[in-house]
Coordinates of C-alpha atoms in Angstrom, one line a residue:
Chain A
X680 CA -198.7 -135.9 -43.0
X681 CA -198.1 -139.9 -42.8
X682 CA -198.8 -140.5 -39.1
X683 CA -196.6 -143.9 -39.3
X684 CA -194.0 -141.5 -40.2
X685 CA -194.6 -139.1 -37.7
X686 CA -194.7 -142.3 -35.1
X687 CA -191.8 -143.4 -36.5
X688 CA -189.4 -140.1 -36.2
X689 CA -191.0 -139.6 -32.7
X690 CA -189.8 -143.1 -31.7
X691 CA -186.5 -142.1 -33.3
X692 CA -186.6 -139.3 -31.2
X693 CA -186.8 -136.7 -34.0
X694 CA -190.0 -135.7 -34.9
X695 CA -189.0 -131.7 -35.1
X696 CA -186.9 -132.6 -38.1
X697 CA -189.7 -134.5 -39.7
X698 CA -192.5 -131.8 -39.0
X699 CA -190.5 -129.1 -40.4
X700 CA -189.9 -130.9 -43.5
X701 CA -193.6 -131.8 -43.9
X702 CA -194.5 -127.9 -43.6
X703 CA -191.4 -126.4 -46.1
X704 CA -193.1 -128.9 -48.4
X705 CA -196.5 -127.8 -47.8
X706 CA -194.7 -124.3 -48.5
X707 CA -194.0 -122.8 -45.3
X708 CA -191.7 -120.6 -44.4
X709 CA -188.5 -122.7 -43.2
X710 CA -188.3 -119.6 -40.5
X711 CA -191.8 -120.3 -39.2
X712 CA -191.0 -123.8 -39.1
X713 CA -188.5 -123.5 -37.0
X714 CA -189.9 -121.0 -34.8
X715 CA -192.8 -123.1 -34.1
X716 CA -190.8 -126.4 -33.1
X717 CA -189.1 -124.2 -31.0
X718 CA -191.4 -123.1 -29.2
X719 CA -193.4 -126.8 -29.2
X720 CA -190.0 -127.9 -27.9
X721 CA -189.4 -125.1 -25.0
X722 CA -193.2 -126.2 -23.8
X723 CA -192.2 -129.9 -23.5
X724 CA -188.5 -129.3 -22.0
X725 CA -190.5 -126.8 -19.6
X726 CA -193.1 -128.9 -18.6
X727 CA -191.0 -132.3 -18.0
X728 CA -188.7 -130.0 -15.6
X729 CA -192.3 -129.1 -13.6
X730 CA -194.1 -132.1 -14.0
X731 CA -190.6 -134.3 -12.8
X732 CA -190.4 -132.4 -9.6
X733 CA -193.7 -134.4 -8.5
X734 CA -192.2 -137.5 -8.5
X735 CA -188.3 -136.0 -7.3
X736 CA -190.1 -134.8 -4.2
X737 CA -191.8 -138.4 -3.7
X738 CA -188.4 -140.3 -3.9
X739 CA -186.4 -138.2 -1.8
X740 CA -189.3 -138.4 1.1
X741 CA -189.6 -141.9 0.5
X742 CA -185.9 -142.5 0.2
X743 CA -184.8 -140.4 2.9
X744 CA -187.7 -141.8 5.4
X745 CA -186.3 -145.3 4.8
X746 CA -182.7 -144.4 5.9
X747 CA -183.9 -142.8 8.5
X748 CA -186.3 -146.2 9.1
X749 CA -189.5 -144.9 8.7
X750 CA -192.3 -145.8 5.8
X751 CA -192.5 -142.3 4.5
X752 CA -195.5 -141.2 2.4
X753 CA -198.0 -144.4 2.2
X754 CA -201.3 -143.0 2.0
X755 CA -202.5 -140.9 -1.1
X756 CA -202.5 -142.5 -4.6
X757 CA -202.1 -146.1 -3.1
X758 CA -199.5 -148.3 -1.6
X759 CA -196.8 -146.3 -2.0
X760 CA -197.8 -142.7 -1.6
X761 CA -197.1 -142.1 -5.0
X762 CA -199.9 -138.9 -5.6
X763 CA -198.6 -137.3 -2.0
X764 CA -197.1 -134.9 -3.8
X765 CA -199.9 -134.0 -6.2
X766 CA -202.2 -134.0 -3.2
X767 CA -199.5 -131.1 -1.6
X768 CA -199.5 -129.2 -4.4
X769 CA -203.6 -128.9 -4.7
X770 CA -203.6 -128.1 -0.6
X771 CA -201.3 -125.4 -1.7
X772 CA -202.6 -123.6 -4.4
X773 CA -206.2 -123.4 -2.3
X774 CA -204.3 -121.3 0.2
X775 CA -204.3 -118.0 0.8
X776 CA -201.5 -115.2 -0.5
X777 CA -199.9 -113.4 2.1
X778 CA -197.9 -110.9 0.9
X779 CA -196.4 -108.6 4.7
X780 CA -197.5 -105.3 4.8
X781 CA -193.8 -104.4 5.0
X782 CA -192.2 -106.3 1.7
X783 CA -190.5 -104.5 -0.8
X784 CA -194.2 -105.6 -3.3
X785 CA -191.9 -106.2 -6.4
X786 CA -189.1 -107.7 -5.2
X787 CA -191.3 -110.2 -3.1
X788 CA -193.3 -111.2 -6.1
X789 CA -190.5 -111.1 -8.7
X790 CA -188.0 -113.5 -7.1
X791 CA -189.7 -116.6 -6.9
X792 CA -190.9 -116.3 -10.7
X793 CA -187.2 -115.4 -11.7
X794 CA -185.7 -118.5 -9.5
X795 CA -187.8 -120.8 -11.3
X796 CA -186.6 -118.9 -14.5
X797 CA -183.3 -119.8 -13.8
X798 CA -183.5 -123.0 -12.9
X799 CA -185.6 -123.5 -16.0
X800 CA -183.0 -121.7 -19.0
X801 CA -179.9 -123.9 -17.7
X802 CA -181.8 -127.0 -19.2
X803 CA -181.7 -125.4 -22.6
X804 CA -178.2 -126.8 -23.6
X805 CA -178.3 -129.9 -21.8
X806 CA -178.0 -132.9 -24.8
X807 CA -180.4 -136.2 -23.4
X808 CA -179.5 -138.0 -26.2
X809 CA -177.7 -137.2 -29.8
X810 CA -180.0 -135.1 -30.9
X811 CA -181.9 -134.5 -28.8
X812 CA -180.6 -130.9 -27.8
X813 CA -182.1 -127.6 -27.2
X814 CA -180.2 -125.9 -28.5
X815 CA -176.4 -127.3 -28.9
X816 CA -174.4 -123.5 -28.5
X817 CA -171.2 -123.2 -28.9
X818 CA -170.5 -121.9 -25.4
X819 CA -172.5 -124.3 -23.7
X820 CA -170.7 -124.9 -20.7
X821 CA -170.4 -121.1 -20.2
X822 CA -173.8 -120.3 -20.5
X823 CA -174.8 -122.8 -17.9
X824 CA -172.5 -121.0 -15.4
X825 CA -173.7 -117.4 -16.3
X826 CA -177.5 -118.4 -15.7
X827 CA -176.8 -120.5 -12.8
X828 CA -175.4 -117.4 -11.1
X829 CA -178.0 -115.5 -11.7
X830 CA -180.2 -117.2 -8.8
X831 CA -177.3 -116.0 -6.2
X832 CA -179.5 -112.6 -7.2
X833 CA -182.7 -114.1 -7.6
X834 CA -181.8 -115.1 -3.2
X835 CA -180.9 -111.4 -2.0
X836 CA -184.3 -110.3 -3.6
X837 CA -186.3 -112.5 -1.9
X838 CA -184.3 -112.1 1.2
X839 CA -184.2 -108.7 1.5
X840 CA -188.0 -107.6 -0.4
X841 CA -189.1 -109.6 2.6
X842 CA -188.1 -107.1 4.9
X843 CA -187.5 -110.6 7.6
X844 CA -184.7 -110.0 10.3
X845 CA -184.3 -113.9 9.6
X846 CA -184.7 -113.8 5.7
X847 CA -182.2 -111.3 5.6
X848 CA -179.8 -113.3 7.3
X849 CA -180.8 -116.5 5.1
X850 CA -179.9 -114.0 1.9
X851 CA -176.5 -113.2 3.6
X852 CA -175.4 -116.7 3.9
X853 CA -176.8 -117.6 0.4
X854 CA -174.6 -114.8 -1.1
X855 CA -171.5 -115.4 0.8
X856 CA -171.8 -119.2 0.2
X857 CA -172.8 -119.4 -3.2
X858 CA -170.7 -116.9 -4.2
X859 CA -167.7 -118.7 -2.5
X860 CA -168.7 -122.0 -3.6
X861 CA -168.7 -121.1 -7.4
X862 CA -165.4 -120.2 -7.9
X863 CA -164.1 -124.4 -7.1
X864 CA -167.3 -125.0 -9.6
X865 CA -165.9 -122.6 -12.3
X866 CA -162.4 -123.9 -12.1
X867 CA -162.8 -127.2 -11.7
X868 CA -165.3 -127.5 -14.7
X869 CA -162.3 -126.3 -16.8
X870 CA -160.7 -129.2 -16.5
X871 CA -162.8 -131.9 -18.8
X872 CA -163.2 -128.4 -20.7
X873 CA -159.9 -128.7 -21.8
X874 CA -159.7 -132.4 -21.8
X875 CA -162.6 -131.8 -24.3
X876 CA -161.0 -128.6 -26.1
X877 CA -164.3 -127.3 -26.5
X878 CA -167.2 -125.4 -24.1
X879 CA -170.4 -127.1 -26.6
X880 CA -172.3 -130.3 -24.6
X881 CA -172.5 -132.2 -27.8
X882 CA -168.3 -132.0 -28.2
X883 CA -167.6 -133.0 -24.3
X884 CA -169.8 -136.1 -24.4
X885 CA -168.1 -136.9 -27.9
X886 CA -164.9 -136.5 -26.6
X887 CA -165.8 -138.9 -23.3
X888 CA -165.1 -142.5 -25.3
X889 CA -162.9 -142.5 -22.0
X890 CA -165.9 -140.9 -19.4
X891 CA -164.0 -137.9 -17.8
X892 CA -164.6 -139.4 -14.2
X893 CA -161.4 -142.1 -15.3
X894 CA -159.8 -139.0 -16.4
X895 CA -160.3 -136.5 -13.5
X896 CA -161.8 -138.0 -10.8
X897 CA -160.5 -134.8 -8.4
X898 CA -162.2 -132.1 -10.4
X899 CA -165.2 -134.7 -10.4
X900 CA -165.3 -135.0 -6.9
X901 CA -164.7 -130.5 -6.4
X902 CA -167.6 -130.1 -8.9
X903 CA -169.7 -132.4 -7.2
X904 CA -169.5 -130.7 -3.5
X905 CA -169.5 -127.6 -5.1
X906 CA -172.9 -128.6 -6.7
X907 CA -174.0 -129.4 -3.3
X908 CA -173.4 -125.8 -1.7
X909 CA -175.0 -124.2 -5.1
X910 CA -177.8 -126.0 -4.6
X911 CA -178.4 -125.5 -0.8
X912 CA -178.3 -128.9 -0.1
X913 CA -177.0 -130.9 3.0
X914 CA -174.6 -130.6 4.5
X915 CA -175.0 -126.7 3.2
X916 CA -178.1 -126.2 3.7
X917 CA -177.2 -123.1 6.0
X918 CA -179.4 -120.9 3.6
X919 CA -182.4 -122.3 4.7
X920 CA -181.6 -124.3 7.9
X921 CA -184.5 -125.1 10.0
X922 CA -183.4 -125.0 13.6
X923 CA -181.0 -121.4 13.1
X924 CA -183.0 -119.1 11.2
X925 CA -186.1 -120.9 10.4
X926 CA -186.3 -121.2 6.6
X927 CA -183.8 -118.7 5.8
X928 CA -185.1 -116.3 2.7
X929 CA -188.0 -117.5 1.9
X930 CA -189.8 -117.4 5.7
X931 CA -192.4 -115.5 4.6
X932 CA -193.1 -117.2 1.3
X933 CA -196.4 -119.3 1.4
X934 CA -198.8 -121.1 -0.8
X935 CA -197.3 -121.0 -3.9
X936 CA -194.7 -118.5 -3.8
X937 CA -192.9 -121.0 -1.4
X938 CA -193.6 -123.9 -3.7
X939 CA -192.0 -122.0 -6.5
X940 CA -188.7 -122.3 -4.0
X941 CA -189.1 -125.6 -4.2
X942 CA -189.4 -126.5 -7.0
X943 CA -186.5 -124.7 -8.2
X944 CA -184.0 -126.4 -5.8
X945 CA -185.1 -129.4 -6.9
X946 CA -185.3 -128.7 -10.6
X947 CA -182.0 -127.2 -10.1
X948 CA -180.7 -130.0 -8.2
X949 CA -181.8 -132.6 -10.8
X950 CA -180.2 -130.4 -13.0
X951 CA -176.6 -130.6 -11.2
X952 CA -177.1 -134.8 -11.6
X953 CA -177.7 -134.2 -15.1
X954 CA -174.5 -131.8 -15.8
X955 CA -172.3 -134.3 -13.7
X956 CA -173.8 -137.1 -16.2
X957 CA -173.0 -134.9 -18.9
X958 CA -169.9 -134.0 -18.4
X959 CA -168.2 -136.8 -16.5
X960 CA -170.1 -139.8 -16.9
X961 CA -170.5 -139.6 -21.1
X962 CA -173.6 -138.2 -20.8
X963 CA -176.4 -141.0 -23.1
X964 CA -172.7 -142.8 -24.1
X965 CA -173.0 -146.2 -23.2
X966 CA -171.2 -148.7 -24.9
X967 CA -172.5 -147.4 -28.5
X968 CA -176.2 -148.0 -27.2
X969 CA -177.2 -145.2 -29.6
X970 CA -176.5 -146.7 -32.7
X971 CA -178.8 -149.5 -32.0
X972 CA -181.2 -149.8 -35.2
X973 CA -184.6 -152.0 -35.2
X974 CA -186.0 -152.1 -38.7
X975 CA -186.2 -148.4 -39.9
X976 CA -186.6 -146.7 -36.5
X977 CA -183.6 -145.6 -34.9
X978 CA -184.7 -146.6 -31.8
X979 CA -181.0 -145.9 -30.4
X980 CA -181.9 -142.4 -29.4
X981 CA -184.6 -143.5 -27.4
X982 CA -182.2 -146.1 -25.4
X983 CA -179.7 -143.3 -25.0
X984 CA -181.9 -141.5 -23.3
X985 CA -183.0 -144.1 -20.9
X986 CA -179.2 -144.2 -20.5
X987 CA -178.8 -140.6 -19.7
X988 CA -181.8 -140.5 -17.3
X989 CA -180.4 -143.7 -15.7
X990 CA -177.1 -142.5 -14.9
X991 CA -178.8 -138.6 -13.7
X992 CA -181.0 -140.6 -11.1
X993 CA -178.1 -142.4 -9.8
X994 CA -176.5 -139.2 -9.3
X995 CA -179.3 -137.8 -7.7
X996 CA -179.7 -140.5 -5.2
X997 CA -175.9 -139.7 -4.1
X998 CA -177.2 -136.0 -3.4
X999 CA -180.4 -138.0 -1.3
X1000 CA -178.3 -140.2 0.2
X1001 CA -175.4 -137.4 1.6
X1002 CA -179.1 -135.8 2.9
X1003 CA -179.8 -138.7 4.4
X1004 CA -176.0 -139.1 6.5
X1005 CA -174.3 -135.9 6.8
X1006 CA -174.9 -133.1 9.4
X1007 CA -175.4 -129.9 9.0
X1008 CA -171.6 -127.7 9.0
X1009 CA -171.5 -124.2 11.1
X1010 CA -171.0 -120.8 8.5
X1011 CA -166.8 -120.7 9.2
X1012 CA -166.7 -123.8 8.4
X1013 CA -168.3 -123.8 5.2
X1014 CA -166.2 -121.0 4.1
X1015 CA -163.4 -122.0 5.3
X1016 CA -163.6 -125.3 3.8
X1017 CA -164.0 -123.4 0.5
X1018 CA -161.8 -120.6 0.4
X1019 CA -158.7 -122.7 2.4
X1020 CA -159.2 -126.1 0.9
X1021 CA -161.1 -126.3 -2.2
X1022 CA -160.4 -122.8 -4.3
X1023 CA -156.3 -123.8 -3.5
X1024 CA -156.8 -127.2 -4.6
X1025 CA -158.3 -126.8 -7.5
X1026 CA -156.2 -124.1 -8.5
X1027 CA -153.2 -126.9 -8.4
X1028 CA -155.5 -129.0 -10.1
X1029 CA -155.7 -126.8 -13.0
X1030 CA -152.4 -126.1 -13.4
X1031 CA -151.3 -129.5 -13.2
X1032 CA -154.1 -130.4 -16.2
X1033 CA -153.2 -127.4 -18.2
X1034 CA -149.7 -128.6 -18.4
X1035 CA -149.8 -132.4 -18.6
X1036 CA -152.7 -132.7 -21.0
X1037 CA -150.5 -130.2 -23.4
X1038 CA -147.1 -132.4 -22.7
X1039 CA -149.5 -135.7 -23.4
X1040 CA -150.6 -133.9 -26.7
X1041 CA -147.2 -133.4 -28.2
X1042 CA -145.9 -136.4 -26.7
X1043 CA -148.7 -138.1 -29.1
X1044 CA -150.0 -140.2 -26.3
X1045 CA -154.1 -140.8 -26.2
X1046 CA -156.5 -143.1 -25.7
X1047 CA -156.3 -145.3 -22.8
X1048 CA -152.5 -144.3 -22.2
X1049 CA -153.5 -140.6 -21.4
X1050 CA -156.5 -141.0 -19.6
X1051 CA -153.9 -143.5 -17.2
X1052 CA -151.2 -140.7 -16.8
X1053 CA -153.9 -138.8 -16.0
X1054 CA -155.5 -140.9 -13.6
X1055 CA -151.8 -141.5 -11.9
X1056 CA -151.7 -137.8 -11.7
X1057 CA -154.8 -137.4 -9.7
X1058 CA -153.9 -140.3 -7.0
X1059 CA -150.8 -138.3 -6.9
X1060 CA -152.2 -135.2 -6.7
X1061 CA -154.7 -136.8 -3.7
X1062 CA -152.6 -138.6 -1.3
X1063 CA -150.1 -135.2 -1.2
X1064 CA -153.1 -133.3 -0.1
X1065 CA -153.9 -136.0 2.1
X1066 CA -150.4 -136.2 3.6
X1067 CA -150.8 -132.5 4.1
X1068 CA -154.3 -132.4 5.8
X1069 CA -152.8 -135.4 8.1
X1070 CA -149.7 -133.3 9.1
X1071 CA -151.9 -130.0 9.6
X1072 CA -154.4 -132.4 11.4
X1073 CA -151.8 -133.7 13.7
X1074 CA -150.3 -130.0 13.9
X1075 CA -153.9 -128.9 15.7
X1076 CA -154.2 -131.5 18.0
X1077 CA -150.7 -131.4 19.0
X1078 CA -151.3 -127.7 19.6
X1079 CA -154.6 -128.4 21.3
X1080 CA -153.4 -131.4 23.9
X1081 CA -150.1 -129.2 24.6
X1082 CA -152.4 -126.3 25.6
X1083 CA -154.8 -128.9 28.0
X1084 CA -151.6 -129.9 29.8
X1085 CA -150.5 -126.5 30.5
X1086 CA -154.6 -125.3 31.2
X1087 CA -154.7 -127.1 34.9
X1088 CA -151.7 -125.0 35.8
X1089 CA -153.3 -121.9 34.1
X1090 CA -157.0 -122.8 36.1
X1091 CA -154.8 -123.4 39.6
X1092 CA -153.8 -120.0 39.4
X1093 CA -156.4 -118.3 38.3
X1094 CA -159.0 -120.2 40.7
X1095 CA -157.3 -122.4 43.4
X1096 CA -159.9 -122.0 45.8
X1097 CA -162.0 -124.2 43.2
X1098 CA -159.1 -126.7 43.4
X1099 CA -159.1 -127.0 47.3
X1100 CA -162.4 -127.2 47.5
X1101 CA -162.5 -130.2 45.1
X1102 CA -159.9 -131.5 47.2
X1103 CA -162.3 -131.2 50.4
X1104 CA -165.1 -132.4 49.3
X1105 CA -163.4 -135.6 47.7
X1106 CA -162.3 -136.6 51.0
X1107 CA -165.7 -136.1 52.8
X1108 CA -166.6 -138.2 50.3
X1109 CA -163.7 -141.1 51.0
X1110 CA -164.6 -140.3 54.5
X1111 CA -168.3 -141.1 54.0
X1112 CA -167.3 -144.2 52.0
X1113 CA -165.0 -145.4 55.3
X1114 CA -167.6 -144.8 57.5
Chain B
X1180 CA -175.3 -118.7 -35.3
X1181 CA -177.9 -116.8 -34.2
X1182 CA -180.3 -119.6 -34.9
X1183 CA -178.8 -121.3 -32.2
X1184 CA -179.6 -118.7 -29.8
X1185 CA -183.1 -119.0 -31.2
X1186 CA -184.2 -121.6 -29.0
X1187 CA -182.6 -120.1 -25.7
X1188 CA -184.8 -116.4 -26.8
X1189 CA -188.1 -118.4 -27.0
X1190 CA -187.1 -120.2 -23.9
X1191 CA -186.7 -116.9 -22.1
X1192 CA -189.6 -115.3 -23.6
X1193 CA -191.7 -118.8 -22.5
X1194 CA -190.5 -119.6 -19.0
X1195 CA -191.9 -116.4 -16.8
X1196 CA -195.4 -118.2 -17.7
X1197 CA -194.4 -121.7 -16.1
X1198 CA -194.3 -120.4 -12.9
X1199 CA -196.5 -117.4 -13.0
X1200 CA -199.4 -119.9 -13.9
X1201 CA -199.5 -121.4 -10.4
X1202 CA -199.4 -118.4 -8.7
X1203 CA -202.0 -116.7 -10.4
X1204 CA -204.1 -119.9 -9.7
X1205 CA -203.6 -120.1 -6.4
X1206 CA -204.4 -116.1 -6.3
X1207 CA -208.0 -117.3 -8.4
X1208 CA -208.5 -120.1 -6.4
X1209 CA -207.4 -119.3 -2.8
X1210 CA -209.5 -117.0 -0.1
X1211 CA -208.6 -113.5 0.5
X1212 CA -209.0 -112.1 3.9
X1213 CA -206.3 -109.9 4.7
X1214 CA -206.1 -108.3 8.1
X1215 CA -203.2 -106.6 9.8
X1216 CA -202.2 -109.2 12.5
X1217 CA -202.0 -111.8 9.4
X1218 CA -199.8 -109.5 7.3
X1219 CA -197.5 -108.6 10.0
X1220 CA -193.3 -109.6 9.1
X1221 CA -193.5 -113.2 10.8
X1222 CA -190.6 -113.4 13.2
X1223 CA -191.0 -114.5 16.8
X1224 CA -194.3 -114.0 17.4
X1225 CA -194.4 -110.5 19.1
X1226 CA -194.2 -107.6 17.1
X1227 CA -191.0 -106.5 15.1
X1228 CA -188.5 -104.1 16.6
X1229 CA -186.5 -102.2 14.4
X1230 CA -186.0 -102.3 10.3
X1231 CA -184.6 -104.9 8.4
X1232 CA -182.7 -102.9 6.1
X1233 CA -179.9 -102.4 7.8
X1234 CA -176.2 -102.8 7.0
X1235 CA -174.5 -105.8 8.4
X1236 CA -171.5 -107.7 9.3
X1237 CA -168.7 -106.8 6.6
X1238 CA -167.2 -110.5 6.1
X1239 CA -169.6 -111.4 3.6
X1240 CA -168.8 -108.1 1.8
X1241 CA -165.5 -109.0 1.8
X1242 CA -166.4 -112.5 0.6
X1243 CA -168.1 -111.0 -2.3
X1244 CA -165.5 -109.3 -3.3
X1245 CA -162.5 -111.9 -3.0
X1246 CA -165.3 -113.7 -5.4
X1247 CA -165.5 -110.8 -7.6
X1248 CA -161.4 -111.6 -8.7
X1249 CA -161.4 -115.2 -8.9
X1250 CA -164.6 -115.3 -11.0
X1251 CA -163.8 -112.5 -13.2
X1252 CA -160.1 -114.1 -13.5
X1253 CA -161.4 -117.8 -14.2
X1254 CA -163.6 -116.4 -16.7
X1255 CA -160.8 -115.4 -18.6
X1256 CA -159.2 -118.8 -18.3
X1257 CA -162.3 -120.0 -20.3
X1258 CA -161.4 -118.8 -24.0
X1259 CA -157.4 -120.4 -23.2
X1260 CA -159.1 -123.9 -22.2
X1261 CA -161.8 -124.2 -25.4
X1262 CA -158.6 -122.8 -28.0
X1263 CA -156.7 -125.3 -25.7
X1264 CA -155.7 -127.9 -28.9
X1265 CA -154.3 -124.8 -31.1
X1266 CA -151.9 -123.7 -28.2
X1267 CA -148.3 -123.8 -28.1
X1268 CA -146.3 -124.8 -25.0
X1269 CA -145.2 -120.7 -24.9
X1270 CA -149.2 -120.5 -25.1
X1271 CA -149.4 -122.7 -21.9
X1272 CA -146.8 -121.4 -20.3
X1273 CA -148.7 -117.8 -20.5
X1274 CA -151.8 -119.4 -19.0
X1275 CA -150.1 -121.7 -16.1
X1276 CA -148.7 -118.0 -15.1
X1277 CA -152.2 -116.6 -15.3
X1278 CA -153.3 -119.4 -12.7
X1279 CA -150.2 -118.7 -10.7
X1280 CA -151.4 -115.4 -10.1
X1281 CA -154.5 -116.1 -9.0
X1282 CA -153.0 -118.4 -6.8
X1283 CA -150.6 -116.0 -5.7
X1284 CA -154.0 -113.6 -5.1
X1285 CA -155.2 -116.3 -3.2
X1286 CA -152.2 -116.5 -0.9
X1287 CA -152.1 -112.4 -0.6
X1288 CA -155.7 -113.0 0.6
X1289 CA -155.3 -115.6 2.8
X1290 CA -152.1 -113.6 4.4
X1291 CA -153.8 -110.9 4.6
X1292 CA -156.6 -112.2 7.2
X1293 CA -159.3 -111.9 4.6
X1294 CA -160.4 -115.6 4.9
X1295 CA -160.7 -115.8 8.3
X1296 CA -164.5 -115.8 9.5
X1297 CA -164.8 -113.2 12.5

């Protein structure tokens, strides 16, 4: 093995390719090979999620304290706090593990292990640069959405094996609000599906020389709140909200069980910034960055990937910064937001794309000229359900002020002693005044 | 084909151990004195009343299951959008009537009281 080589293809970001051809030609199996990348590969891709979290947890404190104007962590690991979290995660492994003497045993123990799980396997098929893939299936987008489910399950166990009057309630909301929120998610992904005509990562970001975001900047914007209820986040954070029922499912959690929580919200919410990168902002795509050669080390990869991490932090500070302004909403108004705004807008949406897009097609029009028409579409398509939310809006209050004009009336005859003596004691007040 | 799926089997296989290490750590590392008071369910402080598993409210049954359609009927509007470039416009017609449907399931709900939070 030349270890310039092996520097070389590492730079180059593909050192798997390089390895496995270095061992077929020391005669091993090309099976073996593979299997051993592979599992070199899962241990890296695994251990960047983990390891990541440390710092994700640092920015939003430190981000979030200074729009709320405080300094945030400033202590541990120097000026800027930066080994806080490190420091957190020590304290916590040195506590002790409570399991309640009334928790279902396995389902208390199994959930936190099988969140993390989840969060984990979604990363498999997301592409950081060409490449640089775990593994590029042909169903990509669909497998994402069939694992990501899976933690709706992962909730209720923790939930309800906590035997918690408070975690119970915490599983109830996850369920109905996950549950609700994923339909919008599921159908408004399928639009840059079909813009893409195919479900596999590596396709939709080569179909994005226009990024979908120019294209559909609705189903963009659906998928992007939806994300935010999937992950829990503010302003639907009802799962876990503080000041109603206390932490929600995982109440009894501590030490690292509870960590475990945490780590998949955040793993799972850096994973959201990354599928919104992927599939709406071009994913590494950036002005052909990855073609960029210096001598014989396609160090393109490597800029594409700085590209793709760029872009997946600027998402993620969007999800900080919504933290950081919005209030929390109340249960009916989360689902009704959902099931009486979202799920019937998107369905429109849809329609709308599956027909245009096949119109556009056999109209021959592409490029810049479709992604225009569609982009008129969508402004079309959002100032109609503006001008409808206005009217309904206007409907309400309308309702609302005639019903205050008519409630004095309503109050006088219900309670006119009340009035009268309102009356009364104004004047002994004017009376007071005069003398 | 399958070797795709390769990766995504070893991943699976792999990923119990990421977080099972820390909490088998923290079991190593961390003291263990269990008592009853410390293991009680943690709720306000006084003891717990009652059981936990109980049946509740019915809306989020019913929220479940309104999910249950739409999922299972977007899930079918999957294969139509990935085979999307070799469809004819009879093709699209077929699926813009799907998605009428389920907006016309959607309406049926919505009439029906379903969506309203009690």
């Amino acid at each position: 093995m030349d270890p310039i080589k092996l520097l070389e293809s590492t730079l180059s970001l593909a050192p798997f390719e390089y390895l496995r051809e270095v061992w077929v030609a020391a005669g091993m199996n090309p099976a073996l090979a593979k299997v051993i990348t592979d599992v070199i590969g899962v241990v890296i891709l695994a251990s960047f999620c983990l390891l990541i979290v440390l710092f994700l947890i640092w920015l939003e404190r430190k981000v979030l304290a200074r729009m709320q104007d405080r300094i945030g962590p400033n202590r541990v690991g120097g000026k800027f706090g930066l080994l806080q979290t490190l420091a957190d995660a020590l304290k916590l492994v040195s506590k002790e593990a409570i399991t309640p003497a009334g928790a279902d045993k396995i389902a208390f123990n199994l959930a936190p292990i099988l969140m993390v799980m989840t969060a984990l396997l979604m990363w498999a098929v997301i592409p950081f640069a060409p490449g640089v893939i775990g593994s590029d299936l042909n169903i990509g987008l669909f497998y994402i959405l069939a694992v990501s489910s899976a933690s709706v399950v992962c909730l209720l166990l923790a939930g309800w094996g906590s035997n918690n009057k408070y975690a119970l309630l915490g599983a109830f909301r996850a369920v109905a609000q996950m549950v609700s929120y994923e339909v919008p998610m599921v159908l408004s992904l399928l639009v840059p599906l079909i813009l893409a005509r195919s479900m596999q990562m590596g396709e939709i970001i080569a179909a994005q020389t226009i990024p979908f975001l120019i294209l559909a900047p609705i189903s963009a914007l659906i998928f992007f709140i939806s994300a935010l209820a999937e992950t829990g986040r503010t302003p639907f954070d009802l799962l876990e909200a503080e000041s109603e029922i206390i932490a929600g499912f995982h109440i009894e959690y501590g030490g690292m069980k509870w960590s475990m929580f945490m780590l998949a919200e955040f793993v799972g919410t850096l994973f959201m910034s990354a599928l919104f990168t992927t599939v709406y902002l071009g994913g590494w795509r950036f002005f052909g960055v990855e073609n960029v050669v210096l001598g014989n080390i396609q160090i393109g990869n490597l800029l594409a990937m700085l590209v793709f991490f760029l872009k997946t932090f600027a998402v993620f500070m969007v999800f900080i910064w919504i933290r950081g302004t919005l209030p929390r909403v109340r249960i009916d108004q989360l689902l009704d937001f959902n099931w009486k705004f979202l799920v019937p807008l998107t369905i429109v949406l849809t329609m709308m794309v599956v027909i245009l897009d096949k119109v556009l097609e056999l109209n021959g029009i592409a490029g810049w000229n479709r992604a225009i028409v569609h982009l008129i579409s969508n402004v079309v398509l959002a100032f109609i359900t503006l001008e409808l939310l206005r009217r309904r809006g206007r409907q309400i209050r309308e309702e609302m002020e005639g019903s205050r004009q008519a409630g004095p009336d309503d109050h006088h005859d219900a309670d006119g002693h009340g009035h009268e003596a309102d009356h009364g004691h104004g004047h002994e007040l004017a009376h007071a005044a005069g003398d | 084909m399958l070797t795709e799926w390769q990766f995504v089997g070893i991943f699976f296989l792999l990923s119990p151990i990421f977080p099972a290490a820390p909490i088998i750590a923290q079991h190593l590392l961390g003291p263990r004195k269990p008592n009853r008071i410390k293991q009680e369910t943690y709720e306000c402080g006084i003891e717990t009343v009652g059981d936990s598993w109980i049946q509740f409210k019915v809306q989020y049954y019913i929220y479940a299951l309104a999910f249950v359609v739409f999922d299972v009927e977007a899930i079918f509007l999957f294969p139509i959008a990935a085979a999307y470039g070799q469809l004819t416009l009879f093709g699209i017609g077929a699926a813009a009537l799907f998605i009428f449907l389920l907006a016309d399931g959607l309406v049926y709900a919505w009439d029906r009281g379903i969506l309203e939070w009690v």
